[in-house]
Short mmCIF file of C-alpha atoms in Angstrom, two decimals:
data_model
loop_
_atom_site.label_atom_id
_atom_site.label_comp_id
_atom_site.label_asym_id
_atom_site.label_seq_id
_atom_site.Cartn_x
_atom_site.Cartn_y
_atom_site.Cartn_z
CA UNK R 30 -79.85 191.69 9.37
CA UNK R 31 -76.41 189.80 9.86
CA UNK R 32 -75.86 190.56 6.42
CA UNK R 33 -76.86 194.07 6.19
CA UNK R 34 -74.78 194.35 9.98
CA UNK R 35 -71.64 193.23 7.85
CA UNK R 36 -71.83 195.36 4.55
CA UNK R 37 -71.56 198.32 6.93
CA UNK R 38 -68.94 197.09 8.76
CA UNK R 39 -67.00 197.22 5.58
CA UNK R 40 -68.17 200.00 4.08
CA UNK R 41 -66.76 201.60 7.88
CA UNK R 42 -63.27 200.77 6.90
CA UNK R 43 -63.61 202.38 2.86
CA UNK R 44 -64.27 198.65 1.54
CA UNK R 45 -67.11 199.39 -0.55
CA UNK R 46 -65.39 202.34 -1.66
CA UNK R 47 -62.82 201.42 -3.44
CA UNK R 48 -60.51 202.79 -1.15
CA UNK R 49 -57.72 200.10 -0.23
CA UNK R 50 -56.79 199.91 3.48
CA UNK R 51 -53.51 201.45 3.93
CA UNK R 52 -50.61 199.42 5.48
CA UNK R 53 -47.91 201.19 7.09
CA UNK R 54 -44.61 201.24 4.71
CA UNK R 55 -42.01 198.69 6.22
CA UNK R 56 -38.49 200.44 5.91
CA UNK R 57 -36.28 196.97 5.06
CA UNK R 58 -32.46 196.76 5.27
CA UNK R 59 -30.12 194.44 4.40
CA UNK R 60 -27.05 195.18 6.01
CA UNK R 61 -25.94 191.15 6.13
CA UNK R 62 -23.41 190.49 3.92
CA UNK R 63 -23.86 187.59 1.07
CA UNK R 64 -22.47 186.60 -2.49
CA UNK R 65 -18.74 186.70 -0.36
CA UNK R 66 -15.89 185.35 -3.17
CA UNK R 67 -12.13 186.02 -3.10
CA UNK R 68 -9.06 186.76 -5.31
CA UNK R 69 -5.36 187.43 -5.65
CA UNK R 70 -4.68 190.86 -5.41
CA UNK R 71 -1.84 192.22 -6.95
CA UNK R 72 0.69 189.92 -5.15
CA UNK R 73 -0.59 187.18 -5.69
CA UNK R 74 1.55 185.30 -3.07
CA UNK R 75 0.60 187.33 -0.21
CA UNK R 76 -2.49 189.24 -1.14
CA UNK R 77 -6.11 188.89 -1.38
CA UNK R 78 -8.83 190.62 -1.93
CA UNK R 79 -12.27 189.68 -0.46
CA UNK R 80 -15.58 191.10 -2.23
CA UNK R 81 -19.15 190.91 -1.40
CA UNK R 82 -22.55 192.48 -1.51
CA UNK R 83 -25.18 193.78 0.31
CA UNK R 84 -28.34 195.39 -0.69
CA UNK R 85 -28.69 198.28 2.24
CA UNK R 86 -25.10 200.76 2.86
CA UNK R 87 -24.41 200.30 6.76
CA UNK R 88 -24.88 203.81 7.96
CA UNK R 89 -21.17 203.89 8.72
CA UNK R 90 -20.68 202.67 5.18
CA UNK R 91 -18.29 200.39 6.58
CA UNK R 92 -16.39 197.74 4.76
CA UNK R 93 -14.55 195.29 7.24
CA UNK R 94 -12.56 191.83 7.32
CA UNK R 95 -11.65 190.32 10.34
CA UNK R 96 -9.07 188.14 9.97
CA UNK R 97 -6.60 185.55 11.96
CA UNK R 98 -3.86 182.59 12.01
CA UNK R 99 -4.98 179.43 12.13
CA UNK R 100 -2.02 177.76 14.81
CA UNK R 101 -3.14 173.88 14.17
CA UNK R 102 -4.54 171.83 11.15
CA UNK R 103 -7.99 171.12 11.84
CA UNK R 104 -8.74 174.34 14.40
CA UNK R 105 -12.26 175.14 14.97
CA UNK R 106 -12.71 178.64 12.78
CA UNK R 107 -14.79 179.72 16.09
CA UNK R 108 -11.44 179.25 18.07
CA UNK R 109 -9.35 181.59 15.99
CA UNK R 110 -8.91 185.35 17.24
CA UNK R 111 -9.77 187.71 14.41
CA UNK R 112 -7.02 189.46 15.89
CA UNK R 113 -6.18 191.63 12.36
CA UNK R 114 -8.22 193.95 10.22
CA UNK R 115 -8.79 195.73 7.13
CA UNK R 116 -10.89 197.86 5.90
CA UNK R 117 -12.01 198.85 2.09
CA UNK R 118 -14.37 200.86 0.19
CA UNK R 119 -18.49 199.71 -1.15
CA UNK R 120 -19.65 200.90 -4.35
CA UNK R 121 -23.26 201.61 -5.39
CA UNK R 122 -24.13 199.06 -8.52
CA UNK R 123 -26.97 199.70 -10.13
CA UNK R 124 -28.64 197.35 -12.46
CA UNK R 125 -29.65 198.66 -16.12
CA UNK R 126 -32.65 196.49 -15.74
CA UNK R 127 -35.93 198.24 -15.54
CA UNK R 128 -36.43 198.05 -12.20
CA UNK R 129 -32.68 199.27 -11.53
CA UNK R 130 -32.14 197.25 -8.79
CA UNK R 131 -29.40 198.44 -6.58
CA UNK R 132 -26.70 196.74 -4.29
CA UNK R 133 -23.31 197.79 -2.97
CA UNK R 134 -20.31 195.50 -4.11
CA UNK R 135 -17.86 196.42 -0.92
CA UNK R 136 -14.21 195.04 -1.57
CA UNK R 137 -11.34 194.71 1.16
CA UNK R 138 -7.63 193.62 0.20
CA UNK R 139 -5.67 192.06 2.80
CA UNK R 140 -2.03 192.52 2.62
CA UNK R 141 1.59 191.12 3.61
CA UNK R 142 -0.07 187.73 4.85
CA UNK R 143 1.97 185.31 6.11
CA UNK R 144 2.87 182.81 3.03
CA UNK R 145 2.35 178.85 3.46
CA UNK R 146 -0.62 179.84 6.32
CA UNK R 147 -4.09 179.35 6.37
CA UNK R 148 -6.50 182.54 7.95
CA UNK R 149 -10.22 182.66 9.09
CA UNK R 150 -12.24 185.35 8.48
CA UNK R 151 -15.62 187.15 8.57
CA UNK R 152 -16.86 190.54 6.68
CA UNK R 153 -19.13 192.98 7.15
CA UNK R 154 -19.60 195.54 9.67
CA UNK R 155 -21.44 196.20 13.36
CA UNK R 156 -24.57 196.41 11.30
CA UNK R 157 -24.01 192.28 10.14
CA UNK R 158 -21.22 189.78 9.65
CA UNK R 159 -21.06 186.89 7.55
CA UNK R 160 -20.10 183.25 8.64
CA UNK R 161 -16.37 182.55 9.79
CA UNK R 162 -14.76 181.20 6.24
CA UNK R 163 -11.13 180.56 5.64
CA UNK R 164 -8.18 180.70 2.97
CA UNK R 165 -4.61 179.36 2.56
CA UNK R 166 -1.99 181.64 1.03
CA UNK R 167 0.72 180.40 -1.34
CA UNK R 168 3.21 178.30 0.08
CA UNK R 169 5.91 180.63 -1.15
CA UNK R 170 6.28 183.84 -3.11
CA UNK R 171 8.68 182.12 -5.22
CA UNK R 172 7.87 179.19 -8.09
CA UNK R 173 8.77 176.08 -6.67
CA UNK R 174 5.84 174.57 -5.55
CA UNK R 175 2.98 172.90 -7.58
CA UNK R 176 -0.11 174.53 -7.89
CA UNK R 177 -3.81 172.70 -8.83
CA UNK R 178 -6.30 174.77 -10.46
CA UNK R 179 -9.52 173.69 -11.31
CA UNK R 180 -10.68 174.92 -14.92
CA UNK R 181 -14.24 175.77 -16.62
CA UNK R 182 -16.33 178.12 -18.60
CA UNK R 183 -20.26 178.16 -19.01
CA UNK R 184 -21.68 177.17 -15.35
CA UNK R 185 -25.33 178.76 -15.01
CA UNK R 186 -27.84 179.26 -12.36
CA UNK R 187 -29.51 176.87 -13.83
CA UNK R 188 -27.96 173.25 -14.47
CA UNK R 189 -24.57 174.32 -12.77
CA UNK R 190 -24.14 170.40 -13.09
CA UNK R 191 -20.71 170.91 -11.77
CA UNK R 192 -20.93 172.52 -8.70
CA UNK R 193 -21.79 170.71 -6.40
CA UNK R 194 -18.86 168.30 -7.31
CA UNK R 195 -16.55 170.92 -6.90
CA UNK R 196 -18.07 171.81 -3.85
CA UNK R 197 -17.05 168.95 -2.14
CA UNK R 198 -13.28 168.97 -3.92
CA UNK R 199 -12.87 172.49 -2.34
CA UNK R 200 -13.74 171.39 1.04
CA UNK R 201 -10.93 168.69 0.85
CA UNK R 202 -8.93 171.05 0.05
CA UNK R 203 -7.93 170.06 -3.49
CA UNK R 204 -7.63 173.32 -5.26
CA UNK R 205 -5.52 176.44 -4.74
CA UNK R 206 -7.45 178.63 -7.29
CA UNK R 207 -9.94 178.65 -9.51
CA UNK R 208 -10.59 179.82 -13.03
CA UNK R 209 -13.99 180.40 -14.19
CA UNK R 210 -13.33 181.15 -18.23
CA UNK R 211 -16.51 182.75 -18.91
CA UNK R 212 -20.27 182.60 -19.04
CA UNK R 213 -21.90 183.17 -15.71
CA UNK R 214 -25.19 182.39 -14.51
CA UNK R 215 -26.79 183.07 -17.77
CA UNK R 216 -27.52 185.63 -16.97
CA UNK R 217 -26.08 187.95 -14.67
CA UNK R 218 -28.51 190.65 -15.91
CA UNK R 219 -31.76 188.95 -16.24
CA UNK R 220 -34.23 189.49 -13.89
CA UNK R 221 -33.43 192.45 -12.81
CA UNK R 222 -30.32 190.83 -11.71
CA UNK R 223 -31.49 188.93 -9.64
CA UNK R 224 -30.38 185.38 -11.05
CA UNK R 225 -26.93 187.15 -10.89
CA UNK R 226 -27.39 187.21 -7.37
CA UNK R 227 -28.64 184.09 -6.83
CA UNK R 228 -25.78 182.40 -8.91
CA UNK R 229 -23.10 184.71 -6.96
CA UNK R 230 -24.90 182.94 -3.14
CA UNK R 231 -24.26 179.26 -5.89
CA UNK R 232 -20.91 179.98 -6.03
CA UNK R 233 -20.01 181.75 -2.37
CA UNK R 234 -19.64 177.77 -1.26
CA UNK R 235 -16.04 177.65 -3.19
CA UNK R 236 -15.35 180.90 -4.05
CA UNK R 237 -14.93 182.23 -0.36
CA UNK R 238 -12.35 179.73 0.56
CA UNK R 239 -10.37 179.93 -3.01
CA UNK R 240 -9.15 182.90 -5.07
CA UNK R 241 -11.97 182.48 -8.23
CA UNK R 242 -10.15 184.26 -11.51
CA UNK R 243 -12.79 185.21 -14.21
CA UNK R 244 -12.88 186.35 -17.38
CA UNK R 245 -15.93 187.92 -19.58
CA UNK R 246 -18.21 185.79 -21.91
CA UNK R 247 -20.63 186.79 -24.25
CA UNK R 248 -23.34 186.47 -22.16
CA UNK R 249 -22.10 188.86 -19.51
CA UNK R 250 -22.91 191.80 -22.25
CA UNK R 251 -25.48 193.26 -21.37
CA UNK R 252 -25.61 196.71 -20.07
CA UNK R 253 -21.55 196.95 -21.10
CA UNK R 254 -20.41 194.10 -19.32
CA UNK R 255 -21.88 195.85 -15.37
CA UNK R 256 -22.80 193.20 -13.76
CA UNK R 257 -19.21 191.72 -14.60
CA UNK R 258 -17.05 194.50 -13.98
CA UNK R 259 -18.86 195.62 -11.00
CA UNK R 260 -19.47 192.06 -9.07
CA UNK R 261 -15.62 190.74 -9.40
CA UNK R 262 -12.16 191.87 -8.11
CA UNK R 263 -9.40 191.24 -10.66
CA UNK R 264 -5.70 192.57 -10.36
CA UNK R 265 -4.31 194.84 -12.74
CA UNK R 266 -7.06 197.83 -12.39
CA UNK R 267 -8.83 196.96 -15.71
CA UNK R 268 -12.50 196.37 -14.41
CA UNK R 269 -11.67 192.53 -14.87
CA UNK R 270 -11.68 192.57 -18.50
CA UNK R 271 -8.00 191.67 -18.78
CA UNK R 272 -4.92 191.06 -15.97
CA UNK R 273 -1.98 188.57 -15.67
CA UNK R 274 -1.02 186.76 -12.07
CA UNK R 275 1.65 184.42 -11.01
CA UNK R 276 1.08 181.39 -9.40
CA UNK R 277 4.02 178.76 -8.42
CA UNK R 278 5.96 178.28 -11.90
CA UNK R 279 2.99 179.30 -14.38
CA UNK R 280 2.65 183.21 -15.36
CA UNK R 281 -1.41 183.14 -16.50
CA UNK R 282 -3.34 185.47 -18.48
CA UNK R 283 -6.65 186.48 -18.45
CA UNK R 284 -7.87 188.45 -21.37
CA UNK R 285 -11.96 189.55 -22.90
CA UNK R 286 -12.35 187.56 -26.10
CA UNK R 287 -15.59 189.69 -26.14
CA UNK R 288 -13.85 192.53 -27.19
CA UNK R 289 -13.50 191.63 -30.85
CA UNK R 290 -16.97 190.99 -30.85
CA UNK R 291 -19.32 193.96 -29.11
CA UNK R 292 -17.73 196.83 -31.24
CA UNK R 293 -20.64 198.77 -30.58
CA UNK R 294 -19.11 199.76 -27.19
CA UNK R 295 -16.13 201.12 -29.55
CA UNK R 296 -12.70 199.87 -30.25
CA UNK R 297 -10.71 201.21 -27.28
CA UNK R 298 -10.79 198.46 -25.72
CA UNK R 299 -9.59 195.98 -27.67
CA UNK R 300 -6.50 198.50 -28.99
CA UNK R 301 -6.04 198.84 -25.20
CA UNK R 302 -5.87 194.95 -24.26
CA UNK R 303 -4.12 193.89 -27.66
CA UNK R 304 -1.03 196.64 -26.78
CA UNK R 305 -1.61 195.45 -23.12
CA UNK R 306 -1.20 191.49 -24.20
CA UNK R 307 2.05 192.16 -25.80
CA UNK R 308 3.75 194.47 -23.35
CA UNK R 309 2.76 191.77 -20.82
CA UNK R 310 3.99 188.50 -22.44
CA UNK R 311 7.19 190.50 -23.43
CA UNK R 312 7.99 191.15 -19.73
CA UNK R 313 6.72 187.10 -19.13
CA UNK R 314 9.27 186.03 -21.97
CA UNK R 315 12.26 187.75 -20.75
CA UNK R 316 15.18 185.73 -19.90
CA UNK R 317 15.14 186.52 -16.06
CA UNK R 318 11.04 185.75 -15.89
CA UNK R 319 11.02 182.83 -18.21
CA UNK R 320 13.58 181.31 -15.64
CA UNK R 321 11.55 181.51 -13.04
CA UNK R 322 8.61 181.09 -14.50
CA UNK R 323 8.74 179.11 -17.68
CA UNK R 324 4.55 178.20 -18.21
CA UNK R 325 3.06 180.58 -19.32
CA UNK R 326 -0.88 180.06 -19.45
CA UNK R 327 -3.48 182.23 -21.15
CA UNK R 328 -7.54 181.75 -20.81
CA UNK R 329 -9.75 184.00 -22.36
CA UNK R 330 -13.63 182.72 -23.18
CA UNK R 331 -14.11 182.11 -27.24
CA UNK R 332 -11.69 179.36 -28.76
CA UNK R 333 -9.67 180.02 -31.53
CA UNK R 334 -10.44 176.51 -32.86
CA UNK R 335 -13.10 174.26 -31.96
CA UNK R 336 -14.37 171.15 -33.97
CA UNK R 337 -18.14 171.81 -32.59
CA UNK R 338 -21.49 171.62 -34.82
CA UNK R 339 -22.72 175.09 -35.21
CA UNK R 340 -22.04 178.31 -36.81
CA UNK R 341 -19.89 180.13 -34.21
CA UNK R 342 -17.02 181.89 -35.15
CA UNK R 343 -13.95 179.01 -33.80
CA UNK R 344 -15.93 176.83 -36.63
CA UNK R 345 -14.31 179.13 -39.52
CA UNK R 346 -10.94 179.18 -40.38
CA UNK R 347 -10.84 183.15 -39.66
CA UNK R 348 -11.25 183.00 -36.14
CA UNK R 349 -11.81 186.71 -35.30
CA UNK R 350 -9.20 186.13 -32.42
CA UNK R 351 -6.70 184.27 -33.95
CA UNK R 352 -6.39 186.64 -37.10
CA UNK R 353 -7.92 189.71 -35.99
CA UNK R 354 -9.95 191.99 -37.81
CA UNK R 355 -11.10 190.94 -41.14
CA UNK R 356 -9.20 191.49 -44.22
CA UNK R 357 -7.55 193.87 -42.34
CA UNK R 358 -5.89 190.96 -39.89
CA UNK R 359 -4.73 193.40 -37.92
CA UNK R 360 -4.98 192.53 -33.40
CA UNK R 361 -4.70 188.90 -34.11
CA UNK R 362 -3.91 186.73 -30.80
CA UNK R 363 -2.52 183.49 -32.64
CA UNK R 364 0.49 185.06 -34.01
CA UNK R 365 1.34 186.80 -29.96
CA UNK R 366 0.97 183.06 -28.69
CA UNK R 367 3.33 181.76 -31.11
CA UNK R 368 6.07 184.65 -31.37
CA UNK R 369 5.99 184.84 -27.45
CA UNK R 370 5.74 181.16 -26.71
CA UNK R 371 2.73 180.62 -24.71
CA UNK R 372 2.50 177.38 -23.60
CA UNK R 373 -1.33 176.57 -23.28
CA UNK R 374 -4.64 178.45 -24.27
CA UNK R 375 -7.67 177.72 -22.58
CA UNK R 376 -10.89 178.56 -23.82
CA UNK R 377 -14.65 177.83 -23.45
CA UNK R 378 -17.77 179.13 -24.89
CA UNK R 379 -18.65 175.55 -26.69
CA UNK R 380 -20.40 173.47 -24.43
CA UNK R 381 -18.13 170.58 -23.94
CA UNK R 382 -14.68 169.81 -23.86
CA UNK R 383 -12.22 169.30 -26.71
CA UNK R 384 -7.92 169.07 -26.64
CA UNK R 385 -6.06 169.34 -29.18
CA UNK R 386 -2.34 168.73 -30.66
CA UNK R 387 -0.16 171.36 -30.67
CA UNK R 388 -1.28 173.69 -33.26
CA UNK R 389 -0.25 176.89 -35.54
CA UNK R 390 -1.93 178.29 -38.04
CA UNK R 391 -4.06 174.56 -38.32
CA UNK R 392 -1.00 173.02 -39.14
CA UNK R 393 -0.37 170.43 -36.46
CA UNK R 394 3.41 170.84 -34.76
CA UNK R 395 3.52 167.69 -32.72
CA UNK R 396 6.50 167.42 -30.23
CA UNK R 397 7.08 163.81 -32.13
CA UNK R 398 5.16 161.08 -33.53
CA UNK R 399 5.43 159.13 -30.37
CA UNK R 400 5.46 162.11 -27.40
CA UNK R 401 3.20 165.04 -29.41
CA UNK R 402 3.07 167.42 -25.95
CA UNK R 403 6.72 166.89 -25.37
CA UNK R 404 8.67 169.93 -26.22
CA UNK R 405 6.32 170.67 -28.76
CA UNK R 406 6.38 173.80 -31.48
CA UNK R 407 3.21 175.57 -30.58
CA UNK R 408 0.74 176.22 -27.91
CA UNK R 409 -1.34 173.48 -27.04
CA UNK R 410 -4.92 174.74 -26.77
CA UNK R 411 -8.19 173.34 -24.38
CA UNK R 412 -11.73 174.05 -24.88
CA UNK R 413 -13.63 173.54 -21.27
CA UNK R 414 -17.06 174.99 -21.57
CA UNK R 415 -18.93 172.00 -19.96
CA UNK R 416 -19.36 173.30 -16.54
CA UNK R 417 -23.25 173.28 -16.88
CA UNK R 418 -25.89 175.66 -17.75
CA UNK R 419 -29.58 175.49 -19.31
CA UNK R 420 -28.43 175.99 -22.97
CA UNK R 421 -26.92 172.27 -22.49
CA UNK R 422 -24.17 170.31 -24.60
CA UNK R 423 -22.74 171.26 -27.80
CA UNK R 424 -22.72 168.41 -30.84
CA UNK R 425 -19.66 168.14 -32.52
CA UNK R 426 -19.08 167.18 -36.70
CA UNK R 427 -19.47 163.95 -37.97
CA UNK R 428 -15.79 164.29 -39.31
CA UNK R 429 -13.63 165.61 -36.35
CA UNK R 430 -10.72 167.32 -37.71
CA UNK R 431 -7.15 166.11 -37.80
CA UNK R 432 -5.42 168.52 -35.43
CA UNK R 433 -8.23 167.58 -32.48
CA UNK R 434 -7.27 164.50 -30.35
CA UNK R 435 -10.04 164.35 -27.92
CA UNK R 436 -13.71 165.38 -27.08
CA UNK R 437 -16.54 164.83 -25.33
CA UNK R 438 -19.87 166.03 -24.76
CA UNK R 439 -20.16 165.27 -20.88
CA UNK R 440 -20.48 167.59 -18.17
CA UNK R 441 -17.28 168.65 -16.50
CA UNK R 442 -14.20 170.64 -15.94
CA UNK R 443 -10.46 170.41 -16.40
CA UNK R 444 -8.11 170.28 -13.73
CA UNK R 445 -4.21 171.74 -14.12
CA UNK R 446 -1.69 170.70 -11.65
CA UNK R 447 1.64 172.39 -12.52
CA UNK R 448 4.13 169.94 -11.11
CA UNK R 449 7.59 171.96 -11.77
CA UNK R 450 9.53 174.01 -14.67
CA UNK R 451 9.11 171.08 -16.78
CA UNK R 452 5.93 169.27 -16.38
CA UNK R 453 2.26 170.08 -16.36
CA UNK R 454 -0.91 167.82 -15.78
CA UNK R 455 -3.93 168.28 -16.97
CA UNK R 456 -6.86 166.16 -16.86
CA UNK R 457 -10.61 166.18 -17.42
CA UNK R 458 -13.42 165.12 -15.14
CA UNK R 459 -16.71 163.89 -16.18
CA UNK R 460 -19.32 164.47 -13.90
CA UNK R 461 -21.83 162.31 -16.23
CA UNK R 462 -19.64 159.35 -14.79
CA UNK R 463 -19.40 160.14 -11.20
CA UNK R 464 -15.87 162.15 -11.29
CA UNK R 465 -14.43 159.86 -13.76
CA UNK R 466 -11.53 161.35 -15.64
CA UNK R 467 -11.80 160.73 -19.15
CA UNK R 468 -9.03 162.45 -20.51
CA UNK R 469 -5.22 163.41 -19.34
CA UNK R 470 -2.20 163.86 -20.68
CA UNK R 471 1.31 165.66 -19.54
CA UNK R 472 2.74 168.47 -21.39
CA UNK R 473 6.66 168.57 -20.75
CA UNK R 474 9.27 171.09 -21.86
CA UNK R 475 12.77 171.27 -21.58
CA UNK R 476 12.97 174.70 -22.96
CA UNK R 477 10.26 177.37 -23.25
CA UNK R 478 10.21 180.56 -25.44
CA UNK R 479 9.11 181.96 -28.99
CA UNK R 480 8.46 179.10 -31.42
CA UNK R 481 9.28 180.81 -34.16
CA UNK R 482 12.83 179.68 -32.56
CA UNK R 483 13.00 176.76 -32.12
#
């Protein structure tokens, strides 16, 4: 009887009729902001922009940043009046996934901050704020002052066996920018975007207190590059592929190596960035901007030489970036950097790090026997593409070329402090060994401009 008593019962509520108890739909929104990052605008002395994301459009479809002084080193964030405002614009992203997730990227620039300062913030809108961060502008809009940078490519959801090192160097202050050369996540895309998000909350931890400059790798692709162009805020109004800042006495460039590789989204592009390039290092190599800014830096993700063990393209001697398009050579980078007297290109893409000697053309144009990077006759190129990811290291050759004078397969990142006109350090950390650096060296110059003469 019990049993009979309960086989009704369910058959009452449709059970034994196949017909599944309906729930009543949950409407969910997700008006809290989340994935928060910053960088320059276009001053980058005494502008930023701050981006971020949230999965539901406020009804107002407001985008807001509250902002304020700290007065005192040290202040408690909760203690500052957000006493200023600004407000921006959110645009609908959707995935190309199959599930076309959908988010809105919302982006707010602040302007004329007060130089040498440090602000707290919040953003969002009366439908959810974020936690009270904080920045420090430049500490003047002209280039006497010594900016440190820390330097990578390749950091993934997975394995970002950097981060949490650089983490900590953020919080104590270290760093007044950072450049991420490349490879994100790994993927942005995949899972219906998802582990894009998820690396994007990774990263929120630095990239909310420090401008983070980025450039596309190959494995931001997918779908055109979307989930790139639409998650960051670059100057220069080129959906982040390629823009140009200035940052104490170093003008840097960041260009889309990927360009002369994904042809299949048509040449455009890379016409448009290669005319860019030159129109932009001309104005960074004339007499009055060369004065007061004599570095000049470029980062873009796939190296033009690398000594690694594998079959990408900086393993051949025609580097698709360095001499452009087959046979043709025509949109060729190497011969720019040389007639326009860049400095230093940094690149990633292999997974470790590498230096080499001054190099054109892979002839080696030390400074001297005994000083190489002093006043030497070409740029000086850096692969850093040890940040971390699943993929793991790169081997290099049994036989390491002449023209490279150090490398390593540890997990790490580069740091750049640009002392003065004259002098920049670089040197590499291992996180393998605990934050050990295991490479440095100075490059010094007495004179900058095209090498062709010097």
């Amino acid at each position: 009887m019990q049993l009979l008593f309960f086989l009704l019962t369910l058959s009452s509520i449709g059970g034994l009729h196949g017909q599944a108890v309906e729930e009543e739909p949950t409407n969910i929104v997700h008006y809290q902001p989340e994935q928060v990052h910053l960088s320059f605008g276009e001053i980058s002395a005494s502008e930023i922009v701050v981006t971020w994301s949230t999965l539901s459009l406020p009804p107002n479809a407001s985008s807001i940043v509250e902002y304020g002084l700290l007065r005192e080193t040290g202040q408690n964030l909760a203690s500052v009046p957000l006493s200023q405002r600004a407000e921006g614009q959110a645009i609908k992203f959707v995935d190309g996934g199959h599930k076309r997730a959908t988010q809105y990227i919302h982006r707010v620039t602040l302007r004329e901050l007060k130089l040498n300062s440090s602000y707290a913030y919040h953003c969002g809108s009366s439908f959810g704020w974020s936690v009270l961060f904080q920045f420090r502008t430049s500490p003047t809009a002209g280039s006497d002052w010594s900016p440190t940078l820390a330097i990578y490519g390749d950091m993934g959801n997975e394995n970002a066996q950097s981060l949490a090192r650089l983490q900590q160097e953020t919080q104590l202050g270290m760093y007044d920018a950072i450049l991420h050369v490349g490879d994100f996540a790994y993927d942005m895309s995949s899972k219906d975007a998802r582990v894009g998000d998820e690396f994007m909350r990774q990263i929120e931890s630095v990239a909310a207190y420090l401008p983070y400059m980025v450039v596309p790798g190959n494995h931001e692709e997918k779908y055109n590059f979307s989930n790139y162009r639409a998650r960051f805020s670059m100057p220069g109004a080129t959906e982040n592929m390629f823009y140009s800042f200035d940052l104490g006495p170093v003008h840097f460039i960041g260009i889309s190596t990927e360009v002369y590789y994904f042809l299949n989204y048509g040449v455009k592009s890379l016409v448009f960035q290669y005319e860019w390039l030159k129109d932009d290092l001309a104005r960074a190599n004339s007499k009055e901007n060369r004065l007061q800014r004599p570095w000049i830096v470029i980062y873009g993700h796939r190296p033009m030489y690398c000594s690694n063990e594998n079959d990408n393209d900086c393993t051949h001697s025609e580097t698709l970036t360095r001499v452009g398009w087959p046979f043709l050579h025509m949109f060729g980078l190497e011969d720019l950097l040389y007639e326009y007297g860049v400095d230093v290109a940094i690149w990633a893409h292999e997974h470790s790090y590498e230096r080499l000697w001054p190099i054109y053309d892979y002839v080696v144009r030390n400074g001297s026997l005994g000083s190489p990077y002093e006043n030497p006759r070409a740029p000086v190129h850096i692969v850093t593409g040890s940040a971390g990811c699943k993929e793991g290291r790169e081997p290099f050759k049994g036989k390491i070329p002449e023209w490279s004078a150090f490398h390593s397969q540890d997990y790490g990142y580069t740091r750049l402090k640009a002392h003065n006109r004259t002098h920049l350090y670089f040197e590499q950390v291992s996180d393998d060994q605990q934050g050990a650096i295991i490479d440095r060296f100075w490059l010094i110059k007495s004179k900058h401009g095209s090498y062709a003469k010097l």
